[in-house]
Coordinates of C-alpha atoms in Angstrom, one line a residue:
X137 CA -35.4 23.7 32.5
X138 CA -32.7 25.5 30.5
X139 CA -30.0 24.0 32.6
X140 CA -31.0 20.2 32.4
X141 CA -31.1 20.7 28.7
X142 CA -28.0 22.2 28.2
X143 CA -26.5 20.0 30.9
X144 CA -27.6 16.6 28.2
X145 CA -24.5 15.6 26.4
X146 CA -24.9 16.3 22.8
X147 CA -25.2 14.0 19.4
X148 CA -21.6 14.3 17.6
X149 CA -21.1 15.4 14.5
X150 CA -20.7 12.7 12.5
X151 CA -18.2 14.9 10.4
X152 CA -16.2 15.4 12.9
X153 CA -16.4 12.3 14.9
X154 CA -12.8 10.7 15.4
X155 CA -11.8 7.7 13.9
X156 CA -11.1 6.0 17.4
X157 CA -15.1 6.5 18.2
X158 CA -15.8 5.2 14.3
X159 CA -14.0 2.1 15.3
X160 CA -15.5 1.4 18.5
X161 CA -18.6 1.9 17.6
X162 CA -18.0 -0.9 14.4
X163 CA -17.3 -3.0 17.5
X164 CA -20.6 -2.4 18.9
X165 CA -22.3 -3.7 15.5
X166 CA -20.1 -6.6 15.9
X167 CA -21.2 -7.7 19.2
X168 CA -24.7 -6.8 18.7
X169 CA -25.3 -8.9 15.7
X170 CA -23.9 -11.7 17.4
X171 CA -20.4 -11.6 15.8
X172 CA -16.7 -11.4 18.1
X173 CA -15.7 -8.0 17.5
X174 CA -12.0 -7.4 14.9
X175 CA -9.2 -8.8 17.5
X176 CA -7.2 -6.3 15.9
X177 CA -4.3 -8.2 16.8
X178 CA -3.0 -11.5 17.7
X179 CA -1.2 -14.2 16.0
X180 CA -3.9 -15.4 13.6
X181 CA -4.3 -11.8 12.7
X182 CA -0.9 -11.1 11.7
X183 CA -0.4 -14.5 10.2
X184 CA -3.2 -13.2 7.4
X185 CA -0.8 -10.1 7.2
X186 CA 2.2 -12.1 6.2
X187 CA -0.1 -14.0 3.9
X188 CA -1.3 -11.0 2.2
X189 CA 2.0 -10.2 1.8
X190 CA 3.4 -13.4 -0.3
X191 CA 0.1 -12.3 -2.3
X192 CA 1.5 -8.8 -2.9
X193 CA 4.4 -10.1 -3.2
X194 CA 3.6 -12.3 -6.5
X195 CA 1.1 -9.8 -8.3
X196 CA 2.1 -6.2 -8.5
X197 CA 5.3 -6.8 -10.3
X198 CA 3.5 -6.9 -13.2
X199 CA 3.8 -3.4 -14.3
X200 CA 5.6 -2.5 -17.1
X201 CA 9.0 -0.9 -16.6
X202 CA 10.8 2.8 -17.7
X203 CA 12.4 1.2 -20.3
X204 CA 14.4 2.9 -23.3
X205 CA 13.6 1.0 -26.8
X206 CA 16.9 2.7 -27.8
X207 CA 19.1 0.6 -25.9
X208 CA 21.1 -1.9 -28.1
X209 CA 19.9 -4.8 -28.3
X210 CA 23.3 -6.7 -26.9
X211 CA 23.4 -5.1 -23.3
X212 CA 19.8 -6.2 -22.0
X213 CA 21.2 -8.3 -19.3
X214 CA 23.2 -5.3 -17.6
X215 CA 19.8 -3.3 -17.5
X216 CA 18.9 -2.1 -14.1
X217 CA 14.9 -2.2 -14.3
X218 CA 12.9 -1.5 -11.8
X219 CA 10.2 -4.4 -11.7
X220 CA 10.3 -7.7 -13.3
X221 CA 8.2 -7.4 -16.5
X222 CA 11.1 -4.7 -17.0
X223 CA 13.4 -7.3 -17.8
X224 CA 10.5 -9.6 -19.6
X225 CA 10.0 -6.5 -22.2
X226 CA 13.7 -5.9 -23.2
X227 CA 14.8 -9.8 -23.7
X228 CA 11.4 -9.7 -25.6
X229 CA 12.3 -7.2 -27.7
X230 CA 16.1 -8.1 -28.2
X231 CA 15.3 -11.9 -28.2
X232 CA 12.0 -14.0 -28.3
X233 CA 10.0 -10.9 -29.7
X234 CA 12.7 -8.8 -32.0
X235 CA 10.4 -8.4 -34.9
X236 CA 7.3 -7.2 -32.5
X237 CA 7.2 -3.3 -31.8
X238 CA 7.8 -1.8 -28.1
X239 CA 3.9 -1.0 -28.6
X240 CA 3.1 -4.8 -28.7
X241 CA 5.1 -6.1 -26.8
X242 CA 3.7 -3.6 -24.0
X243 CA 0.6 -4.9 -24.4
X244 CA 1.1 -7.9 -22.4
X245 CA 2.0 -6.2 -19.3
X246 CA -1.2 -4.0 -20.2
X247 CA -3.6 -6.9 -20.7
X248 CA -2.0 -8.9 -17.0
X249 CA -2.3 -5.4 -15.4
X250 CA -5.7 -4.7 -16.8
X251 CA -7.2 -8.0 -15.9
X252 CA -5.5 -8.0 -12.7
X253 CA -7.9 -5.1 -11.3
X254 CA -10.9 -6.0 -13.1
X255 CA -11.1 -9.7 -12.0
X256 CA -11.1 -8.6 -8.5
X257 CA -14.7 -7.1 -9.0
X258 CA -16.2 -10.4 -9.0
X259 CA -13.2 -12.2 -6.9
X260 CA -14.8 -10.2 -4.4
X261 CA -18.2 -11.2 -4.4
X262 CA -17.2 -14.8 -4.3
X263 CA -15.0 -14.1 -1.2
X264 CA -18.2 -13.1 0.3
X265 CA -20.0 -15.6 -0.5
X266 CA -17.5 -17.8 1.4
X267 CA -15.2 -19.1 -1.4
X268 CA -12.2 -17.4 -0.3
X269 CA -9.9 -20.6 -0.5
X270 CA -11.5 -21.5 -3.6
X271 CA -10.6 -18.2 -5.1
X272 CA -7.2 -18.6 -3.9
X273 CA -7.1 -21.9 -5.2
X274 CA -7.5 -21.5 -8.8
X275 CA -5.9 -18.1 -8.5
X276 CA -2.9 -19.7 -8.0
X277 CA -3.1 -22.9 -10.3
X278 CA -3.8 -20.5 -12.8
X279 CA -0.5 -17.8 -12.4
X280 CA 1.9 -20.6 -11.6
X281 CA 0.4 -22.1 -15.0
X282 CA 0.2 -19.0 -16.8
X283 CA 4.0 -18.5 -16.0
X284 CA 5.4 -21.7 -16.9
X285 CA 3.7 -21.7 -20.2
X286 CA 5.5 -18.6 -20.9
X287 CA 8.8 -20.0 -20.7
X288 CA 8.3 -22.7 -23.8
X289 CA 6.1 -19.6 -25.5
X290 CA 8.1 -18.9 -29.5
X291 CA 5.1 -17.3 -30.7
X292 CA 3.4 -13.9 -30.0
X293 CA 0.1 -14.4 -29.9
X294 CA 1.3 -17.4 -27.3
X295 CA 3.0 -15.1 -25.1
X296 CA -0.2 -12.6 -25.4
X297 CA -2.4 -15.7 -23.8
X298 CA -0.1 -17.3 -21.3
X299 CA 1.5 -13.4 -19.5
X300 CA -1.5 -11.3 -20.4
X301 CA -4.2 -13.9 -20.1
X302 CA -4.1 -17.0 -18.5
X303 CA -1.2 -14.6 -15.7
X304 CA -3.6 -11.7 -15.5
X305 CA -6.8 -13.7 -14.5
X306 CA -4.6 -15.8 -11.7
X307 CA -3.0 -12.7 -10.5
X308 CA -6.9 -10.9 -10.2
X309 CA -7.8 -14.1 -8.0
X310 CA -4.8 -13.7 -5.6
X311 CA -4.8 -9.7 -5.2
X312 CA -8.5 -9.2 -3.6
X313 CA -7.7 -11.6 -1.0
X314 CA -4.9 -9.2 0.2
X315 CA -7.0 -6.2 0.6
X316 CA -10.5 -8.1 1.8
X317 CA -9.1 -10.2 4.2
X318 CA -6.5 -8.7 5.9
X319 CA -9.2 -5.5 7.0
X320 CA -11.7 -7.9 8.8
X321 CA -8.9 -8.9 11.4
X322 CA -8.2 -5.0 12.2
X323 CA -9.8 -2.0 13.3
X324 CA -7.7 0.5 15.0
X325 CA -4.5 -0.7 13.3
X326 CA -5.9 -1.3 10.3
X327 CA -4.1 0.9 8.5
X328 CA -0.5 0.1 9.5
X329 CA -1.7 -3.8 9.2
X330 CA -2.4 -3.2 5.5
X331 CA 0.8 -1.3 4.7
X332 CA 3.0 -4.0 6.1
X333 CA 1.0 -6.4 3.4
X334 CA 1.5 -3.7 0.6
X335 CA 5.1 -4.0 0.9
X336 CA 4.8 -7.2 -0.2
X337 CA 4.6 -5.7 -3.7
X338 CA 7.7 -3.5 -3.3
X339 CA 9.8 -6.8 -1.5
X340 CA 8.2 -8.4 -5.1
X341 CA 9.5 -5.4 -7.3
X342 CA 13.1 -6.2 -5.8
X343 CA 13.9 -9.9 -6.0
X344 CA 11.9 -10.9 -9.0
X345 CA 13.9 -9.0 -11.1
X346 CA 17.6 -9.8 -10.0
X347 CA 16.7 -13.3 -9.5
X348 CA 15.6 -13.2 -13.8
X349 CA 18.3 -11.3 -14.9
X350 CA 20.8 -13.2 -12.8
X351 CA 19.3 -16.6 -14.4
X352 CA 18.5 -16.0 -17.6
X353 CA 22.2 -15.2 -17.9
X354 CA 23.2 -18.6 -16.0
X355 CA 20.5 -21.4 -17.0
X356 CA 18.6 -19.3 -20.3
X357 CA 14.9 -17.9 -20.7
X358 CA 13.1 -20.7 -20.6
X359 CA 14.4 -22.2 -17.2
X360 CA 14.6 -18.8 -15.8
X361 CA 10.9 -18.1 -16.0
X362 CA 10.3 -22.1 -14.2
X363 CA 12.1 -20.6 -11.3
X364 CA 10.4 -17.7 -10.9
X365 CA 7.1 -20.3 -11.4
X366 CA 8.5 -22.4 -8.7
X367 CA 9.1 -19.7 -6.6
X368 CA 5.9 -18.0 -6.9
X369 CA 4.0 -21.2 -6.1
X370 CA 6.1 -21.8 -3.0
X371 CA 5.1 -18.4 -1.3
X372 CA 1.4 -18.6 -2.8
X373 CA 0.7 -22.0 -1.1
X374 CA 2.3 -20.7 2.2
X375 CA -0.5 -17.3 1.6
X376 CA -3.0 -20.5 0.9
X377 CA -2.3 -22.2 4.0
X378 CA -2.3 -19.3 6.3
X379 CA -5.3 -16.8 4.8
X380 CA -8.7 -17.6 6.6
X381 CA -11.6 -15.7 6.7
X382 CA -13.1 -14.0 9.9
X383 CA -16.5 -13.5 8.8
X384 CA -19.5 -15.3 7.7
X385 CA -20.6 -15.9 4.3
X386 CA -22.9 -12.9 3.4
X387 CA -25.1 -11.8 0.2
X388 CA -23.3 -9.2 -1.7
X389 CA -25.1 -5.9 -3.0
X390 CA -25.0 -4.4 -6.6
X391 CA -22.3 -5.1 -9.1
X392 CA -22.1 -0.9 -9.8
X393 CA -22.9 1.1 -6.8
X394 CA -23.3 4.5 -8.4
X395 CA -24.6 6.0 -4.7
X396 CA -20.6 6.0 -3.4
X397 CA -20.2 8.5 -5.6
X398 CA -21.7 11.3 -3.5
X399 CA -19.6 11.1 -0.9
X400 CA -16.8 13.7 -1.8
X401 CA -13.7 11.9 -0.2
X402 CA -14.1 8.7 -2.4
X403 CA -14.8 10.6 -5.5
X404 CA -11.8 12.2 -5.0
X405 CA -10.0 9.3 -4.2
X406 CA -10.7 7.6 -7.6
X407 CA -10.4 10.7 -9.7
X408 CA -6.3 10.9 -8.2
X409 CA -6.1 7.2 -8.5
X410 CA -7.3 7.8 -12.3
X411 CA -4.2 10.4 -13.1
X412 CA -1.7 7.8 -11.1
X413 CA -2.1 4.7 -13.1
X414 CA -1.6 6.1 -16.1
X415 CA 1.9 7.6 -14.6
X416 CA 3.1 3.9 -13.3
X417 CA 3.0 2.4 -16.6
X418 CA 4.2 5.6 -18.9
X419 CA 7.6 5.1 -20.7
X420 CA 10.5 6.6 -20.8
X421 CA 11.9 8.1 -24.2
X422 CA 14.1 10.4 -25.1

């Protein structure tokens, strides 16, 4: 009797279950519940990466630059900044904003950024629900608008509602979509399938700013900033066109899930994403 029972293969640990067996056995649910499992793979599949990455590619840019509010004001266009609102916060201050403070004129970048993150919590649920292309829709409609009114903006408070507002609601809608959908299409290569779409952002931190600078120097502000609209609605409608979602419309649970807090991993996780924002949108002084 002692033999047979030690001979019985024994439960894991579900602590120390790999993440190869985690996966496989999501694919299990899949099939059970009737649903094709992730193809983790494939042309559709990857097409959704290279749409999530046209919509990283048009939102995280927003963050405010390292900028130094000692710099004359004559030089702005020779700045090398490091993402686009960069060069929106210097010719604000040395142009269409001179008599506004650094402080407020980093609040628009602050109120884009800050909408940006929590528009997503119920961008989310509506994906869900099965609105992703309608989420997509006016997430778009709504940057490219946002942006264009910028570039006939004289006023503050104008600037406040068409970057910070009208922007930072549009750019909300077209984030989630990056992050939700791209994940039902993988499973083991989930990860690397959601780095390639982060780069997006990086690719967006690059060629948003030198295509500005370059043209506010050639064609002037205004014109610039309908460019960089144009442009941004080009690559949004090809992430329109190609983003589709894998799974069924489903009910979504509780706005605030206070029970994800007890497991330790995710805690952690937010607490070191707590101290890094606050380090992406610090300035530099001297």
């Amino acid at each position: 009797m002692a033999d047979q029972f030690n001979s019985q293969p024994r439960a894991a640990n579900p602590r120390t279950r790999s993440y190869n067996e985690e996966w496989k056995d999501e694919q299990v649910k899949d099939t059970s519940s009737g649903r094709d499992p992730p193809p983790n793979g494939g042309c559709v599949a990857w097409l959704q990466v290279l749409g999530a990455f046209f919509l990283n590619f048009n939102t995280w840019y927003v963050w405010p630059a390292a900028l130094d509010p000692a710099r004359h004001h004559d030089d702005w266009s020779d700045l090398g900044l490091v993402n686009t609102f960069g060069v929106f916060q210097d010719y604000y201050s040395a142009v269409a904003l001179s008599s506004t403070s650094q402080s407020g004129i980093s609040w628009l970048g602050s109120i884009q950024g800050f909408l940006m993150l929590v528009v997503g919590v119920f961008c989310g649920r509506a994906i869900d629900a099965g609105y992703l292309h309608l989420d997509l829709g006016l997430g778009i409609c709504t940057t490219v608008f946002g942006m264009m009114m910028v570039s006939i903006c004289e006023e503050y408070w104008q600037f406040v509602l068409a970057q910070g507002v009208v922007a930072g609601l549009g750019s909300g809608a077209t984030f989630i979509p990056s992050v939700t959908v791209v994940g039902t299409y993988f499973s083991s290569r989930r990860s690397l399938a959601v780095g390639i779409a982060t780069t997006g952002s990086s690719v967006g931190g690059i060629i948003y700013p030198i295509v500005l600078r370059r043209l506010i120097r050639q064609i002037g502000f205004g014109w610039a900033v309908r460019v960089m609209g144009f442009l941004m609605l080009a690559t949004l409608s090809l992430s329109f066109s190609l983003m589709k979602a894998r799974l069924p419309p489903r009910r979504s649970g509780p706005i605030f899930d206070f029970s994800a807090f007890r497991d330790p991993a995710y805690a952690i996780y937010l607490f070191c994403e707590r101290l890094e924002h606050p380090a992406l949108v610090s300035y530099k002084r001297d």
